[in-house]
PDB file of C-alpha atoms in Angstrom:
ATOM      1  CA  UNK A  11      -2.403   9.601  16.334  1.00  0.00           C
ATOM      2  CA  UNK A  12      -0.362   6.788  14.851  1.00  0.00           C
ATOM      3  CA  UNK A  13       3.343   7.176  15.574  1.00  0.00           C
ATOM      4  CA  UNK A  14       5.786   6.281  12.829  1.00  0.00           C
ATOM      5  CA  UNK A  15       9.283   5.438  14.010  1.00  0.00           C
ATOM      6  CA  UNK A  16      12.000   5.433  11.399  1.00  0.00           C
ATOM      7  CA  UNK A  17      15.467   4.007  11.770  1.00  0.00           C
ATOM      8  CA  UNK A  18      18.203   4.869  11.492  1.00  0.00           C
ATOM      9  CA  UNK A  19      17.866   8.650  11.775  1.00  0.00           C
ATOM     10  CA  UNK A  20      20.933   8.977   9.584  1.00  0.00           C
ATOM     11  CA  UNK A  21      23.390   6.773   7.782  1.00  0.00           C
ATOM     12  CA  UNK A  22      26.587   7.121   5.784  1.00  0.00           C
ATOM     13  CA  UNK A  23      26.976   5.035   2.667  1.00  0.00           C
ATOM     14  CA  UNK A  24      29.008   4.854  -0.500  1.00  0.00           C
ATOM     15  CA  UNK A  25      27.883   4.866  -4.107  1.00  0.00           C
ATOM     16  CA  UNK A  26      26.917   1.322  -5.019  1.00  0.00           C
ATOM     17  CA  UNK A  27      25.954   0.317  -1.480  1.00  0.00           C
ATOM     18  CA  UNK A  28      22.690  -1.372  -0.634  1.00  0.00           C
ATOM     19  CA  UNK A  29      20.748   0.804   1.805  1.00  0.00           C
ATOM     20  CA  UNK A  30      17.815  -0.211   3.973  1.00  0.00           C
ATOM     21  CA  UNK A  31      15.575   2.131   5.970  1.00  0.00           C
ATOM     22  CA  UNK A  32      12.876   0.864   8.274  1.00  0.00           C
ATOM     23  CA  UNK A  33       9.639   2.379   9.514  1.00  0.00           C
ATOM     24  CA  UNK A  34       7.542   0.973  12.347  1.00  0.00           C
ATOM     25  CA  UNK A  35       3.944   2.015  13.016  1.00  0.00           C
ATOM     26  CA  UNK A  36       2.490   2.167  16.511  1.00  0.00           C
ATOM     27  CA  UNK A  37      -0.512   0.171  15.292  1.00  0.00           C
ATOM     28  CA  UNK A  38      -1.433  -1.936  12.292  1.00  0.00           C
ATOM     29  CA  UNK A  39      -1.767   0.177   9.149  1.00  0.00           C
ATOM     30  CA  UNK A  40      -2.273  -2.654   6.615  1.00  0.00           C
ATOM     31  CA  UNK A  41      -0.219  -1.618   3.554  1.00  0.00           C
ATOM     32  CA  UNK A  42      -1.152   2.065   3.766  1.00  0.00           C
ATOM     33  CA  UNK A  43       2.355   3.473   3.672  1.00  0.00           C
ATOM     34  CA  UNK A  44       4.347   5.607   1.280  1.00  0.00           C
ATOM     35  CA  UNK A  45       7.961   6.682   1.011  1.00  0.00           C
ATOM     36  CA  UNK A  46       9.185  10.152   0.047  1.00  0.00           C
ATOM     37  CA  UNK A  47      12.579  11.572  -0.871  1.00  0.00           C
ATOM     38  CA  UNK A  48      13.430  15.135   0.110  1.00  0.00           C
ATOM     39  CA  UNK A  49      16.449  17.129  -0.936  1.00  0.00           C
ATOM     40  CA  UNK A  50      17.285  20.571   0.536  1.00  0.00           C
ATOM     41  CA  UNK A  51      15.579  23.367  -1.345  1.00  0.00           C
ATOM     42  CA  UNK A  52      13.505  20.973  -3.418  1.00  0.00           C
ATOM     43  CA  UNK A  53       9.950  19.714  -3.304  1.00  0.00           C
ATOM     44  CA  UNK A  54       9.542  16.295  -1.685  1.00  0.00           C
ATOM     45  CA  UNK A  55       9.144  13.450  -4.168  1.00  0.00           C
ATOM     46  CA  UNK A  56       6.886  10.420  -3.966  1.00  0.00           C
ATOM     47  CA  UNK A  57       8.866   7.203  -4.416  1.00  0.00           C
ATOM     48  CA  UNK A  58       6.562   4.398  -3.328  1.00  0.00           C
ATOM     49  CA  UNK A  59       2.874   4.106  -2.432  1.00  0.00           C
ATOM     50  CA  UNK A  60       0.929   1.266  -0.881  1.00  0.00           C
ATOM     51  CA  UNK A  61       4.108  -0.155   0.706  1.00  0.00           C
ATOM     52  CA  UNK A  62       5.619  -1.616  -2.448  1.00  0.00           C
ATOM     53  CA  UNK A  63       4.290   0.132  -5.552  1.00  0.00           C
ATOM     54  CA  UNK A  64       6.831   2.198  -7.427  1.00  0.00           C
ATOM     55  CA  UNK A  65       5.642   5.636  -8.488  1.00  0.00           C
ATOM     56  CA  UNK A  66       5.900   6.260 -12.215  1.00  0.00           C
ATOM     57  CA  UNK A  67       9.346   7.489 -13.231  1.00  0.00           C
ATOM     58  CA  UNK A  68      11.104   6.311 -10.068  1.00  0.00           C
ATOM     59  CA  UNK A  69      14.166   4.111 -10.742  1.00  0.00           C
ATOM     60  CA  UNK A  70      13.764   0.411 -10.074  1.00  0.00           C
ATOM     61  CA  UNK A  71      16.663   0.422  -7.588  1.00  0.00           C
ATOM     62  CA  UNK A  72      14.072   1.706  -5.084  1.00  0.00           C
ATOM     63  CA  UNK A  73      11.801  -0.903  -3.563  1.00  0.00           C
ATOM     64  CA  UNK A  74       9.492  -1.198  -0.591  1.00  0.00           C
ATOM     65  CA  UNK A  75       8.218  -4.070   1.483  1.00  0.00           C
ATOM     66  CA  UNK A  76       6.392  -4.912   4.675  1.00  0.00           C
ATOM     67  CA  UNK A  77       2.876  -4.971   6.052  1.00  0.00           C
ATOM     68  CA  UNK A  78       1.034  -4.460   9.296  1.00  0.00           C
ATOM     69  CA  UNK A  79       3.422  -2.421  11.404  1.00  0.00           C
ATOM     70  CA  UNK A  80       6.891  -2.955   9.911  1.00  0.00           C
ATOM     71  CA  UNK A  81       8.025  -1.534   6.604  1.00  0.00           C
ATOM     72  CA  UNK A  82      11.263  -1.205   4.673  1.00  0.00           C
ATOM     73  CA  UNK A  83      12.610   1.014   1.922  1.00  0.00           C
ATOM     74  CA  UNK A  84      15.580  -0.458   0.068  1.00  0.00           C
ATOM     75  CA  UNK A  85      17.907   1.214  -2.389  1.00  0.00           C
ATOM     76  CA  UNK A  86      19.677  -1.641  -4.137  1.00  0.00           C
ATOM     77  CA  UNK A  87      22.665   0.321  -5.424  1.00  0.00           C
ATOM     78  CA  UNK A  88      23.023   3.845  -4.076  1.00  0.00           C
ATOM     79  CA  UNK A  89      23.590   6.508  -6.714  1.00  0.00           C
ATOM     80  CA  UNK A  90      24.981  10.040  -6.228  1.00  0.00           C
ATOM     81  CA  UNK A  91      21.544  11.559  -6.766  1.00  0.00           C
ATOM     82  CA  UNK A  92      20.079   9.431  -3.948  1.00  0.00           C
ATOM     83  CA  UNK A  93      21.743  11.344  -1.146  1.00  0.00           C
ATOM     84  CA  UNK A  94      18.735  12.925   0.551  1.00  0.00           C
ATOM     85  CA  UNK A  95      16.383  12.548   3.492  1.00  0.00           C
ATOM     86  CA  UNK A  96      13.737   9.836   3.264  1.00  0.00           C
ATOM     87  CA  UNK A  97      10.383   9.814   5.039  1.00  0.00           C
ATOM     88  CA  UNK A  98       7.651   7.265   5.461  1.00  0.00           C
ATOM     89  CA  UNK A  99       4.027   8.464   5.639  1.00  0.00           C
ATOM     90  CA  UNK A 100       1.055   6.435   6.821  1.00  0.00           C
ATOM     91  CA  UNK A 101      -2.232   6.995   5.007  1.00  0.00           C
ATOM     92  CA  UNK A 102      -4.238   4.525   7.099  1.00  0.00           C
ATOM     93  CA  UNK A 103      -6.067   7.179   9.092  1.00  0.00           C
ATOM     94  CA  UNK A 104      -6.092  10.824  10.156  1.00  0.00           C
ATOM     95  CA  UNK A 105      -4.074  12.678  11.067  1.00  0.00           C
ATOM     96  CA  UNK A 106      -1.572  11.384   8.552  1.00  0.00           C
ATOM     97  CA  UNK A 107       1.825  10.999  10.185  1.00  0.00           C
ATOM     98  CA  UNK A 108       5.351  10.991   8.835  1.00  0.00           C
ATOM     99  CA  UNK A 109       8.335   9.200  10.246  1.00  0.00           C
ATOM    100  CA  UNK A 110      11.018  11.513  11.591  1.00  0.00           C
ATOM    101  CA  UNK A 111      13.197  11.005   8.518  1.00  0.00           C
ATOM    102  CA  UNK A 112      16.417   9.227   7.604  1.00  0.00           C
ATOM    103  CA  UNK A 113      19.241  11.322   6.223  1.00  0.00           C
ATOM    104  CA  UNK A 114      21.413   9.393   3.777  1.00  0.00           C
ATOM    105  CA  UNK A 115      24.872  10.943   3.585  1.00  0.00           C
ATOM    106  CA  UNK A 116      27.986  10.260   1.573  1.00  0.00           C
ATOM    107  CA  UNK A 117      30.618   8.177   3.317  1.00  0.00           C
TER     108      UNK A 117
ATOM    109  CA  UNK B 245       3.091  20.937 -16.990  1.00  0.00           C
ATOM    110  CA  UNK B 246       1.645  20.028 -13.616  1.00  0.00           C
ATOM    111  CA  UNK B 247       2.615  22.674 -11.094  1.00  0.00           C
ATOM    112  CA  UNK B 248       1.852  23.939  -7.587  1.00  0.00           C
ATOM    113  CA  UNK B 249       3.064  27.337  -6.414  1.00  0.00           C
ATOM    114  CA  UNK B 250       2.648  28.471  -2.823  1.00  0.00           C
ATOM    115  CA  UNK B 251       2.573  32.094  -1.703  1.00  0.00           C
ATOM    116  CA  UNK B 252       1.567  34.241   1.226  1.00  0.00           C
ATOM    117  CA  UNK B 253       4.281  33.353   3.695  1.00  0.00           C
ATOM    118  CA  UNK B 254       6.131  35.940   5.722  1.00  0.00           C
ATOM    119  CA  UNK B 255       6.986  37.258   9.155  1.00  0.00           C
ATOM    120  CA  UNK B 256       4.099  37.517  11.594  1.00  0.00           C
ATOM    121  CA  UNK B 257       3.944  38.285  15.291  1.00  0.00           C
ATOM    122  CA  UNK B 258       2.813  35.682  17.825  1.00  0.00           C
ATOM    123  CA  UNK B 259      -0.956  35.640  17.974  1.00  0.00           C
ATOM    124  CA  UNK B 260      -1.212  36.978  14.446  1.00  0.00           C
ATOM    125  CA  UNK B 261      -2.804  35.590  11.311  1.00  0.00           C
ATOM    126  CA  UNK B 262      -1.659  34.703   7.827  1.00  0.00           C
ATOM    127  CA  UNK B 263      -3.330  33.248   4.745  1.00  0.00           C
ATOM    128  CA  UNK B 264      -1.356  30.957   2.501  1.00  0.00           C
ATOM    129  CA  UNK B 265      -2.312  30.281  -1.103  1.00  0.00           C
ATOM    130  CA  UNK B 266      -1.390  27.535  -3.508  1.00  0.00           C
ATOM    131  CA  UNK B 267      -1.977  28.017  -7.230  1.00  0.00           C
ATOM    132  CA  UNK B 268      -2.448  24.834  -9.214  1.00  0.00           C
ATOM    133  CA  UNK B 269      -1.973  24.398 -12.951  1.00  0.00           C
ATOM    134  CA  UNK B 270      -1.666  21.659 -15.517  1.00  0.00           C
ATOM    135  CA  UNK B 271      -4.228  19.267 -14.051  1.00  0.00           C
ATOM    136  CA  UNK B 272      -7.923  19.033 -13.172  1.00  0.00           C
ATOM    137  CA  UNK B 273      -7.686  20.697  -9.754  1.00  0.00           C
ATOM    138  CA  UNK B 274     -11.318  20.009  -8.846  1.00  0.00           C
ATOM    139  CA  UNK B 275     -10.724  16.276  -9.213  1.00  0.00           C
ATOM    140  CA  UNK B 276      -8.241  15.906  -6.350  1.00  0.00           C
ATOM    141  CA  UNK B 277      -8.025  16.149  -2.599  1.00  0.00           C
ATOM    142  CA  UNK B 278      -5.332  18.655  -1.652  1.00  0.00           C
ATOM    143  CA  UNK B 279      -2.997  18.723   1.337  1.00  0.00           C
ATOM    144  CA  UNK B 280      -0.782  21.075   3.335  1.00  0.00           C
ATOM    145  CA  UNK B 281       2.462  19.759   4.837  1.00  0.00           C
ATOM    146  CA  UNK B 282       4.998  21.781   6.817  1.00  0.00           C
ATOM    147  CA  UNK B 283       8.628  21.503   7.842  1.00  0.00           C
ATOM    148  CA  UNK B 284       9.919  23.447  10.822  1.00  0.00           C
ATOM    149  CA  UNK B 285      13.570  24.546  10.681  1.00  0.00           C
ATOM    150  CA  UNK B 286      15.837  21.556  11.226  1.00  0.00           C
ATOM    151  CA  UNK B 287      12.865  19.214  11.641  1.00  0.00           C
ATOM    152  CA  UNK B 288      11.052  16.646   9.559  1.00  0.00           C
ATOM    153  CA  UNK B 289       7.901  16.804   7.486  1.00  0.00           C
ATOM    154  CA  UNK B 290       4.588  17.226   9.314  1.00  0.00           C
ATOM    155  CA  UNK B 291       1.161  16.686   7.742  1.00  0.00           C
ATOM    156  CA  UNK B 292      -1.134  19.634   8.519  1.00  0.00           C
ATOM    157  CA  UNK B 293      -4.499  19.326   6.777  1.00  0.00           C
ATOM    158  CA  UNK B 294      -6.303  18.151   3.686  1.00  0.00           C
ATOM    159  CA  UNK B 295      -9.532  18.942   1.871  1.00  0.00           C
ATOM    160  CA  UNK B 296     -11.842  16.976  -0.359  1.00  0.00           C
ATOM    161  CA  UNK B 297     -12.277  17.691  -4.054  1.00  0.00           C
ATOM    162  CA  UNK B 298     -15.433  19.775  -3.606  1.00  0.00           C
ATOM    163  CA  UNK B 299     -14.447  21.264  -0.254  1.00  0.00           C
ATOM    164  CA  UNK B 300     -17.148  19.344   1.635  1.00  0.00           C
ATOM    165  CA  UNK B 301     -14.769  17.451   3.912  1.00  0.00           C
ATOM    166  CA  UNK B 302     -11.451  18.133   5.583  1.00  0.00           C
ATOM    167  CA  UNK B 303      -9.050  16.821   8.190  1.00  0.00           C
ATOM    168  CA  UNK B 304      -6.552  18.543  10.490  1.00  0.00           C
ATOM    169  CA  UNK B 305      -3.527  17.910  12.646  1.00  0.00           C
ATOM    170  CA  UNK B 306      -4.711  18.091  16.257  1.00  0.00           C
ATOM    171  CA  UNK B 307      -2.386  20.965  17.140  1.00  0.00           C
ATOM    172  CA  UNK B 308      -3.878  23.232  14.458  1.00  0.00           C
ATOM    173  CA  UNK B 309      -7.563  22.374  14.898  1.00  0.00           C
ATOM    174  CA  UNK B 310      -9.559  25.476  15.691  1.00  0.00           C
ATOM    175  CA  UNK B 311      -6.722  27.748  14.560  1.00  0.00           C
ATOM    176  CA  UNK B 312      -6.166  26.779  10.918  1.00  0.00           C
ATOM    177  CA  UNK B 313      -8.795  26.523   8.189  1.00  0.00           C
ATOM    178  CA  UNK B 314      -8.181  24.839   4.865  1.00  0.00           C
ATOM    179  CA  UNK B 315     -10.296  25.878   1.904  1.00  0.00           C
ATOM    180  CA  UNK B 316     -10.252  25.880  -1.864  1.00  0.00           C
ATOM    181  CA  UNK B 317     -11.629  27.691  -4.882  1.00  0.00           C
ATOM    182  CA  UNK B 318     -12.066  25.296  -7.787  1.00  0.00           C
ATOM    183  CA  UNK B 319     -12.851  28.162 -10.172  1.00  0.00           C
ATOM    184  CA  UNK B 320      -9.527  29.806  -9.400  1.00  0.00           C
ATOM    185  CA  UNK B 321      -7.677  26.462  -9.102  1.00  0.00           C
ATOM    186  CA  UNK B 322      -6.414  27.555  -5.717  1.00  0.00           C
ATOM    187  CA  UNK B 323      -5.921  26.049  -2.285  1.00  0.00           C
ATOM    188  CA  UNK B 324      -5.759  28.136   0.883  1.00  0.00           C
ATOM    189  CA  UNK B 325      -4.686  27.829   4.499  1.00  0.00           C
ATOM    190  CA  UNK B 326      -5.979  30.473   6.889  1.00  0.00           C
ATOM    191  CA  UNK B 327      -3.783  30.441   9.971  1.00  0.00           C
ATOM    192  CA  UNK B 328      -4.878  32.253  13.137  1.00  0.00           C
ATOM    193  CA  UNK B 329      -3.448  32.514  16.662  1.00  0.00           C
ATOM    194  CA  UNK B 330      -0.012  31.708  15.338  1.00  0.00           C
ATOM    195  CA  UNK B 331       2.741  30.667  17.691  1.00  0.00           C
ATOM    196  CA  UNK B 332       6.460  30.053  17.379  1.00  0.00           C
ATOM    197  CA  UNK B 333       5.717  26.355  16.888  1.00  0.00           C
ATOM    198  CA  UNK B 334       4.031  27.200  13.585  1.00  0.00           C
ATOM    199  CA  UNK B 335       7.247  28.588  12.101  1.00  0.00           C
ATOM    200  CA  UNK B 336       7.912  26.372   9.106  1.00  0.00           C
ATOM    201  CA  UNK B 337       8.131  26.002   5.377  1.00  0.00           C
ATOM    202  CA  UNK B 338       4.599  25.177   4.222  1.00  0.00           C
ATOM    203  CA  UNK B 339       4.112  22.936   1.195  1.00  0.00           C
ATOM    204  CA  UNK B 340       0.945  22.215  -0.701  1.00  0.00           C
ATOM    205  CA  UNK B 341       0.617  18.819  -2.324  1.00  0.00           C
ATOM    206  CA  UNK B 342      -1.799  16.983  -4.586  1.00  0.00           C
ATOM    207  CA  UNK B 343      -3.437  14.046  -2.893  1.00  0.00           C
ATOM    208  CA  UNK B 344      -3.897  11.241  -5.382  1.00  0.00           C
ATOM    209  CA  UNK B 345      -5.323   7.736  -5.167  1.00  0.00           C
ATOM    210  CA  UNK B 346      -3.099   5.393  -7.113  1.00  0.00           C
ATOM    211  CA  UNK B 347      -4.407   1.878  -7.455  1.00  0.00           C
ATOM    212  CA  UNK B 348      -2.612  -1.430  -7.445  1.00  0.00           C
ATOM    213  CA  UNK B 349      -5.595  -3.539  -8.395  1.00  0.00           C
ATOM    214  CA  UNK B 350      -7.751  -4.223  -6.537  1.00  0.00           C
ATOM    215  CA  UNK B 351      -6.650  -1.793  -3.830  1.00  0.00           C
ATOM    216  CA  UNK B 352      -6.294   1.987  -4.028  1.00  0.00           C
ATOM    217  CA  UNK B 353      -4.106   4.051  -1.746  1.00  0.00           C
ATOM    218  CA  UNK B 354      -3.472   7.698  -0.913  1.00  0.00           C
ATOM    219  CA  UNK B 355      -0.265   9.431  -1.913  1.00  0.00           C
ATOM    220  CA  UNK B 356       1.067  12.953  -2.306  1.00  0.00           C
ATOM    221  CA  UNK B 357       2.327  12.897  -5.867  1.00  0.00           C
ATOM    222  CA  UNK B 358       2.844  16.547  -6.755  1.00  0.00           C
ATOM    223  CA  UNK B 359       4.370  19.118  -4.389  1.00  0.00           C
ATOM    224  CA  UNK B 360       5.124  22.798  -4.521  1.00  0.00           C
ATOM    225  CA  UNK B 361       8.396  24.304  -3.357  1.00  0.00           C
ATOM    226  CA  UNK B 362       6.913  25.830  -0.248  1.00  0.00           C
ATOM    227  CA  UNK B 363       6.341  29.216   1.353  1.00  0.00           C
ATOM    228  CA  UNK B 364       8.090  30.215   4.568  1.00  0.00           C
ATOM    229  CA  UNK B 365       6.142  31.306   7.622  1.00  0.00           C
ATOM    230  CA  UNK B 366       8.094  32.853  10.486  1.00  0.00           C
ATOM    231  CA  UNK B 367       6.319  33.634  13.741  1.00  0.00           C
ATOM    232  CA  UNK B 368       8.411  35.987  15.827  1.00  0.00           C
ATOM    233  CA  UNK B 369       8.198  39.263  17.693  1.00  0.00           C
TER     234      UNK B 369
END
């Protein structure tokens, strides 16, 4: 199975900060990667599919980039509602695999 | 409104069985692959299985192959996960999700765009 390694595992940031989360695949996965936001007690939410395509209704402060094995999720200006755990998910092959998550906390 | 509601979770003894259900509404259920994802306490998300629109194809996480069976009833707009030979490692919140294929021309991708709130499975004696 493809291993997805996310970093950092957690970070502390302030409202207005630019935040970057990275995800590295153990093999080439083309652009077959999505990003999800998960808040405690809530259903996970799709943010980005196909590496860089913003899901409908997701604020434009979220963006994704990368290809091959290295991918990045960027939040350009962190908002209070963005404090959550973020996961990457590869949809290149089966079994699908998530990164271990990055918890974004308030500084 | 598009909605997924899981049910069927509970406390089960090691080696026992449980059947989870996911009721879909607000969309053409038979037109989508569907997926189960789980989250063990204090851990991250883990993809478990998915099933094709008509039920003719499916895929599983290696650790559940031979123990879990995913199925669906397109008349009842429902997704199922039959879980047998359960162990402590299966303790988790189980989510169902709609598997969509958004396209950024000319390429289409897979993504889980609608999720339920989960049903909790606890395996313990």
